Amino acid sequence: MSASTTERPACRISVNGTDHDFDGPTHTNALDFLRGEGLTAAKEGCAEGECGACAILIARPDGDGTTRWTSVNSCLLPAAALDGQEVITAEGLSAGDHIHPVAEEMAVRGGSQCGYCTPGFICSMAAEYYRPGREEFDLHALSGNLCRCTGYRPIKDAAQALGTPEATDALAARMT
Ligand code: FES
Ligand code: FES
């Protein structure tokens, strides 16, 4: 049987506030797409959803017109499934001279050594940071992230040191 030659329109994916087109092979995962666009914070560790090194944030509708920032493993997600969606990567959280509170806590509390897992931890931690109604940090939010060298205590310290987002926080503003 010959392969289909049907062309499909390019997907349009918002990444860190900038539109990107994707018209590559349908088996391309979101991690490879992002890294191909030069956004290399998300890493491939296991490529099978076990380590969280590839975690990114996706804006999901909350049912009442607001946004719920959700962490997903980009190695498991087809890039084409992001058509029309909005992605934030670790680069986007700490753009320019602004360091995101999650990244800052990870840095000052020694939550990163080789750094390979760190962008994934930051995205998973940010999803919990932005959880509506959060009073304490639920460490289960990090249960899908593995670190091979820092040890988990400084990462836990960083998570539990987080306050609530500032009123000026652009991602928090989308939740109300
Ligand atoms: S690379 Fe390990 S969960 Fe995606
Ligand atoms: S800092 Fe090296 S794997 Fe986590």
PDB file of C-alpha atoms and ligand atoms in Angstrom:
ATOM      1  CA  MET A   1       0.000   0.000   0.000  1.00  0.00           C
ATOM      2  CA  SER A   2       1.427   3.411  -0.851  1.00  0.00           C
ATOM      3  CA  ALA A   3       1.845   6.073   1.828  1.00  0.00           C
ATOM      4  CA  SER A   4      -0.734   8.812   1.911  1.00  0.00           C
ATOM      5  CA  THR A   5       0.387  12.070   0.307  1.00  0.00           C
ATOM      6  CA  THR A   6      -2.424  14.104   1.849  1.00  0.00           C
ATOM      7  CA  GLU A   7      -1.026  17.378   3.115  1.00  0.00           C
ATOM      8  CA  ARG A   8      -2.274  18.785   6.363  1.00  0.00           C
ATOM      9  CA  PRO A   9      -2.117  22.413   7.393  1.00  0.00           C
ATOM     10  CA  ALA A  10       0.606  23.431   9.788  1.00  0.00           C
ATOM     11  CA  CYS A  11      -0.255  23.357  13.453  1.00  0.00           C
ATOM     12  CA  ARG A  12       0.002  26.684  15.235  1.00  0.00           C
ATOM     13  CA  ILE A  13       1.347  26.387  18.766  1.00  0.00           C
ATOM     14  CA  SER A  14       1.928  29.262  21.167  1.00  0.00           C
ATOM     15  CA  VAL A  15       5.153  28.747  23.090  1.00  0.00           C
ATOM     16  CA  ASN A  16       6.133  31.291  25.714  1.00  0.00           C
ATOM     17  CA  GLY A  17       3.878  33.832  24.052  1.00  0.00           C
ATOM     18  CA  THR A  18       5.222  33.373  20.518  1.00  0.00           C
ATOM     19  CA  ASP A  19       3.438  31.446  17.766  1.00  0.00           C
ATOM     20  CA  HIS A  20       5.322  28.524  16.247  1.00  0.00           C
ATOM     21  CA  ASP A  21       4.246  26.475  13.229  1.00  0.00           C
ATOM     22  CA  PHE A  22       4.603  22.720  13.189  1.00  0.00           C
ATOM     23  CA  ASP A  23       4.103  20.664  10.036  1.00  0.00           C
ATOM     24  CA  GLY A  24       6.552  17.851  10.704  1.00  0.00           C
ATOM     25  CA  PRO A  25       5.898  14.121  10.857  1.00  0.00           C
ATOM     26  CA  THR A  26       2.885  13.170  12.919  1.00  0.00           C
ATOM     27  CA  HIS A  27       4.996  10.945  15.170  1.00  0.00           C
ATOM     28  CA  THR A  28       7.087  13.934  16.327  1.00  0.00           C
ATOM     29  CA  ASN A  29       6.639  14.420  20.033  1.00  0.00           C
ATOM     30  CA  ALA A  30       6.316  17.801  21.701  1.00  0.00           C
ATOM     31  CA  LEU A  31       9.754  17.481  23.292  1.00  0.00           C
ATOM     32  CA  ASP A  32      11.491  17.058  19.953  1.00  0.00           C
ATOM     33  CA  PHE A  33       9.410  19.859  18.459  1.00  0.00           C
ATOM     34  CA  LEU A  34      10.372  22.287  21.228  1.00  0.00           C
ATOM     35  CA  ARG A  35      14.025  21.357  21.143  1.00  0.00           C
ATOM     36  CA  GLY A  36      13.987  21.720  17.361  1.00  0.00           C
ATOM     37  CA  GLU A  37      12.719  25.253  17.858  1.00  0.00           C
ATOM     38  CA  GLY A  38      15.769  25.980  19.992  1.00  0.00           C
ATOM     39  CA  LEU A  39      13.919  25.639  23.308  1.00  0.00           C
ATOM     40  CA  THR A  40      16.225  23.153  24.961  1.00  0.00           C
ATOM     41  CA  ALA A  41      15.311  23.529  28.643  1.00  0.00           C
ATOM     42  CA  ALA A  42      13.078  20.448  28.540  1.00  0.00           C
ATOM     43  CA  LYS A  43      15.277  17.358  28.391  1.00  0.00           C
ATOM     44  CA  GLU A  44      14.916  13.769  27.340  1.00  0.00           C
ATOM     45  CA  GLY A  45      15.695  11.456  30.226  1.00  0.00           C
ATOM     46  CA  CYS A  46      13.709   8.256  29.826  1.00  0.00           C
ATOM     47  CA  ALA A  47      11.499   9.078  26.796  1.00  0.00           C
ATOM     48  CA  GLU A  48       8.714   7.031  28.347  1.00  0.00           C
ATOM     49  CA  GLY A  49       7.011   9.251  30.906  1.00  0.00           C
ATOM     50  CA  GLU A  50       8.928   8.130  33.977  1.00  0.00           C
ATOM     51  CA  CYS A  51      11.417  10.876  34.847  1.00  0.00           C
ATOM     52  CA  GLY A  52       9.789  14.287  34.286  1.00  0.00           C
ATOM     53  CA  ALA A  53      12.908  15.822  32.711  1.00  0.00           C
ATOM     54  CA  CYS A  54      10.757  16.820  29.728  1.00  0.00           C
ATOM     55  CA  ALA A  55       7.952  18.496  31.725  1.00  0.00           C
ATOM     56  CA  ILE A  56       6.331  21.623  30.300  1.00  0.00           C
ATOM     57  CA  LEU A  57       3.285  23.686  31.253  1.00  0.00           C
ATOM     58  CA  ILE A  58       0.135  23.745  29.169  1.00  0.00           C
ATOM     59  CA  ALA A  59      -2.767  26.140  29.587  1.00  0.00           C
ATOM     60  CA  ARG A  60      -5.952  24.137  30.086  1.00  0.00           C
ATOM     61  CA  PRO A  61      -9.422  25.623  30.347  1.00  0.00           C
ATOM     62  CA  ASP A  62     -10.760  25.458  33.883  1.00  0.00           C
ATOM     63  CA  GLY A  63     -14.404  25.276  32.885  1.00  0.00           C
ATOM     64  CA  ASP A  64     -15.234  28.773  34.091  1.00  0.00           C
ATOM     65  CA  GLY A  65     -13.263  30.790  31.556  1.00  0.00           C
ATOM     66  CA  THR A  66     -10.031  30.772  33.502  1.00  0.00           C
ATOM     67  CA  THR A  67      -6.808  28.869  32.973  1.00  0.00           C
ATOM     68  CA  ARG A  68      -5.344  25.952  34.856  1.00  0.00           C
ATOM     69  CA  TRP A  69      -1.606  25.581  34.316  1.00  0.00           C
ATOM     70  CA  THR A  70      -0.929  21.881  33.951  1.00  0.00           C
ATOM     71  CA  SER A  71       2.403  20.074  33.843  1.00  0.00           C
ATOM     72  CA  VAL A  72       2.737  17.351  31.204  1.00  0.00           C
ATOM     73  CA  ASN A  73       5.531  15.103  30.020  1.00  0.00           C
ATOM     74  CA  SER A  74       6.313  16.395  26.558  1.00  0.00           C
ATOM     75  CA  CYS A  75       7.997  13.132  25.529  1.00  0.00           C
ATOM     76  CA  LEU A  76       4.587  11.428  25.589  1.00  0.00           C
ATOM     77  CA  LEU A  77       2.685  14.139  23.766  1.00  0.00           C
ATOM     78  CA  PRO A  78       2.452  14.352  19.976  1.00  0.00           C
ATOM     79  CA  ALA A  79       3.421  17.864  18.884  1.00  0.00           C
ATOM     80  CA  ALA A  80       0.341  17.971  16.661  1.00  0.00           C
ATOM     81  CA  ALA A  81      -1.850  17.538  19.753  1.00  0.00           C
ATOM     82  CA  LEU A  82      -0.750  21.025  20.783  1.00  0.00           C
ATOM     83  CA  ASP A  83      -2.365  22.659  17.763  1.00  0.00           C
ATOM     84  CA  GLY A  84      -4.040  25.860  18.946  1.00  0.00           C
ATOM     85  CA  GLN A  85      -2.750  25.419  22.463  1.00  0.00           C
ATOM     86  CA  GLU A  86      -0.494  27.447  24.686  1.00  0.00           C
ATOM     87  CA  VAL A  87       2.731  26.096  26.130  1.00  0.00           C
ATOM     88  CA  ILE A  88       5.095  27.590  28.688  1.00  0.00           C
ATOM     89  CA  THR A  89       8.543  26.088  29.091  1.00  0.00           C
ATOM     90  CA  ALA A  90      11.093  26.696  31.830  1.00  0.00           C
ATOM     91  CA  GLU A  91      12.666  29.325  29.550  1.00  0.00           C
ATOM     92  CA  GLY A  92       9.372  31.172  29.384  1.00  0.00           C
ATOM     93  CA  LEU A  93       8.888  31.221  33.134  1.00  0.00           C
ATOM     94  CA  SER A  94      12.115  33.110  33.712  1.00  0.00           C
ATOM     95  CA  ALA A  95      12.380  35.299  30.626  1.00  0.00           C
ATOM     96  CA  GLY A  96      14.858  38.190  30.397  1.00  0.00           C
ATOM     97  CA  ASP A  97      16.132  39.470  33.713  1.00  0.00           C
ATOM     98  CA  HIS A  98      13.071  38.128  35.544  1.00  0.00           C
ATOM     99  CA  ILE A  99      13.679  34.974  37.527  1.00  0.00           C
ATOM    100  CA  HIS A 100      10.523  33.074  38.343  1.00  0.00           C
ATOM    101  CA  PRO A 101       9.944  32.490  42.078  1.00  0.00           C
ATOM    102  CA  VAL A 102      10.114  28.718  41.572  1.00  0.00           C
ATOM    103  CA  ALA A 103      13.458  28.932  39.780  1.00  0.00           C
ATOM    104  CA  GLU A 104      14.746  31.331  42.396  1.00  0.00           C
ATOM    105  CA  GLU A 105      13.867  29.019  45.280  1.00  0.00           C
ATOM    106  CA  MET A 106      15.483  26.106  43.484  1.00  0.00           C
ATOM    107  CA  ALA A 107      18.631  28.168  43.002  1.00  0.00           C
ATOM    108  CA  VAL A 108      18.986  29.640  46.470  1.00  0.00           C
ATOM    109  CA  ARG A 109      18.196  26.365  48.259  1.00  0.00           C
ATOM    110  CA  GLY A 110      20.609  24.277  46.238  1.00  0.00           C
ATOM    111  CA  GLY A 111      17.903  22.330  44.428  1.00  0.00           C
ATOM    112  CA  SER A 112      20.038  21.814  41.337  1.00  0.00           C
ATOM    113  CA  GLN A 113      23.451  20.302  40.740  1.00  0.00           C
ATOM    114  CA  CYS A 114      24.001  19.019  37.194  1.00  0.00           C
ATOM    115  CA  GLY A 115      20.738  20.729  36.234  1.00  0.00           C
ATOM    116  CA  TYR A 116      19.492  18.066  33.853  1.00  0.00           C
ATOM    117  CA  CYS A 117      16.273  17.469  35.763  1.00  0.00           C
ATOM    118  CA  THR A 118      15.837  21.070  36.884  1.00  0.00           C
ATOM    119  CA  PRO A 119      13.668  22.569  34.101  1.00  0.00           C
ATOM    120  CA  GLY A 120      11.268  19.663  34.472  1.00  0.00           C
ATOM    121  CA  PHE A 121      11.119  20.105  38.238  1.00  0.00           C
ATOM    122  CA  ILE A 122      10.542  23.815  37.744  1.00  0.00           C
ATOM    123  CA  CYS A 123       7.577  23.215  35.435  1.00  0.00           C
ATOM    124  CA  SER A 124       5.997  20.639  37.738  1.00  0.00           C
ATOM    125  CA  MET A 125       6.615  22.897  40.721  1.00  0.00           C
ATOM    126  CA  ALA A 126       5.141  25.869  38.863  1.00  0.00           C
ATOM    127  CA  ALA A 127       1.956  23.922  38.078  1.00  0.00           C
ATOM    128  CA  GLU A 128       1.477  23.342  41.800  1.00  0.00           C
ATOM    129  CA  TYR A 129       2.521  26.934  42.596  1.00  0.00           C
ATOM    130  CA  TYR A 130      -0.346  28.131  40.395  1.00  0.00           C
ATOM    131  CA  ARG A 131      -2.911  25.616  41.654  1.00  0.00           C
ATOM    132  CA  PRO A 132      -6.045  27.583  42.531  1.00  0.00           C
ATOM    133  CA  GLY A 133      -6.742  27.632  46.248  1.00  0.00           C
ATOM    134  CA  ARG A 134      -3.372  26.158  47.187  1.00  0.00           C
ATOM    135  CA  GLU A 135      -2.543  26.668  50.858  1.00  0.00           C
ATOM    136  CA  GLU A 136       0.417  24.323  51.144  1.00  0.00           C
ATOM    137  CA  PHE A 137       2.643  22.817  48.504  1.00  0.00           C
ATOM    138  CA  ASP A 138       1.481  19.270  47.755  1.00  0.00           C
ATOM    139  CA  LEU A 139       4.691  17.303  47.205  1.00  0.00           C
ATOM    140  CA  HIS A 140       2.741  14.750  45.177  1.00  0.00           C
ATOM    141  CA  ALA A 141       2.997  17.350  42.401  1.00  0.00           C
ATOM    142  CA  LEU A 142       6.663  16.331  42.094  1.00  0.00           C
ATOM    143  CA  SER A 143       6.106  12.591  42.248  1.00  0.00           C
ATOM    144  CA  GLY A 144       6.730  12.256  38.510  1.00  0.00           C
ATOM    145  CA  ASN A 145      10.117  13.977  38.611  1.00  0.00           C
ATOM    146  CA  LEU A 146      13.385  12.160  39.265  1.00  0.00           C
ATOM    147  CA  CYS A 147      16.729  13.673  40.231  1.00  0.00           C
ATOM    148  CA  ARG A 148      19.838  11.584  40.113  1.00  0.00           C
ATOM    149  CA  CYS A 149      22.307  13.863  41.849  1.00  0.00           C
ATOM    150  CA  THR A 150      20.949  16.599  44.126  1.00  0.00           C
ATOM    151  CA  GLY A 151      18.940  14.539  46.530  1.00  0.00           C
ATOM    152  CA  TYR A 152      15.396  15.511  47.232  1.00  0.00           C
ATOM    153  CA  ARG A 153      15.645  17.479  50.460  1.00  0.00           C
ATOM    154  CA  PRO A 154      16.758  20.793  48.886  1.00  0.00           C
ATOM    155  CA  ILE A 155      14.100  20.378  46.199  1.00  0.00           C
ATOM    156  CA  LYS A 156      11.482  19.775  48.871  1.00  0.00           C
ATOM    157  CA  ASP A 157      12.771  22.825  50.775  1.00  0.00           C
ATOM    158  CA  ALA A 158      12.410  24.944  47.628  1.00  0.00           C
ATOM    159  CA  ALA A 159       8.866  23.746  47.054  1.00  0.00           C
ATOM    160  CA  GLN A 160       7.798  24.335  50.632  1.00  0.00           C
ATOM    161  CA  ALA A 161       9.368  27.807  50.713  1.00  0.00           C
ATOM    162  CA  LEU A 162       7.124  29.053  47.919  1.00  0.00           C
ATOM    163  CA  GLY A 163       4.621  31.725  48.774  1.00  0.00           C
ATOM    164  CA  THR A 164       1.625  32.663  46.679  1.00  0.00           C
ATOM    165  CA  PRO A 165       1.969  34.322  43.276  1.00  0.00           C
ATOM    166  CA  GLU A 166       2.143  38.121  43.174  1.00  0.00           C
ATOM    167  CA  ALA A 167      -0.859  40.015  41.863  1.00  0.00           C
ATOM    168  CA  THR A 168       1.334  41.161  38.959  1.00  0.00           C
ATOM    169  CA  ASP A 169       2.214  37.595  37.945  1.00  0.00           C
ATOM    170  CA  ALA A 170       1.023  37.175  34.359  1.00  0.00           C
ATOM    171  CA  LEU A 171       0.283  33.456  34.651  1.00  0.00           C
ATOM    172  CA  ALA A 172      -1.564  33.882  37.937  1.00  0.00           C
ATOM    173  CA  ALA A 173      -3.664  36.634  36.365  1.00  0.00           C
ATOM    174  CA  ARG A 174      -5.010  34.068  33.887  1.00  0.00           C
ATOM    175  CA  MET A 175      -6.475  32.008  36.750  1.00  0.00           C
ATOM    176  CA  THR A 176      -9.012  34.615  37.842  1.00  0.00           C
TER     177      THR A 176
HETATM  178  S1  FES B   1      11.857  12.111  29.149  1.00  0.00           S
HETATM  179 FE1  FES B   1      11.373  11.095  31.020  1.00  0.00          FE
HETATM  180  S2  FES B   1       9.266  11.600  31.299  1.00  0.00           S
HETATM  181 FE2  FES B   1       9.765  12.443  29.387  1.00  0.00          FE
HETATM  182  S1  FES B   2      20.344  18.031  39.418  1.00  0.00           S
HETATM  183 FE1  FES B   2      21.324  16.407  38.357  1.00  0.00          FE
HETATM  184  S2  FES B   2      19.704  15.031  37.930  1.00  0.00           S
HETATM  185 FE2  FES B   2      18.804  16.510  39.189  1.00  0.00          FE
END
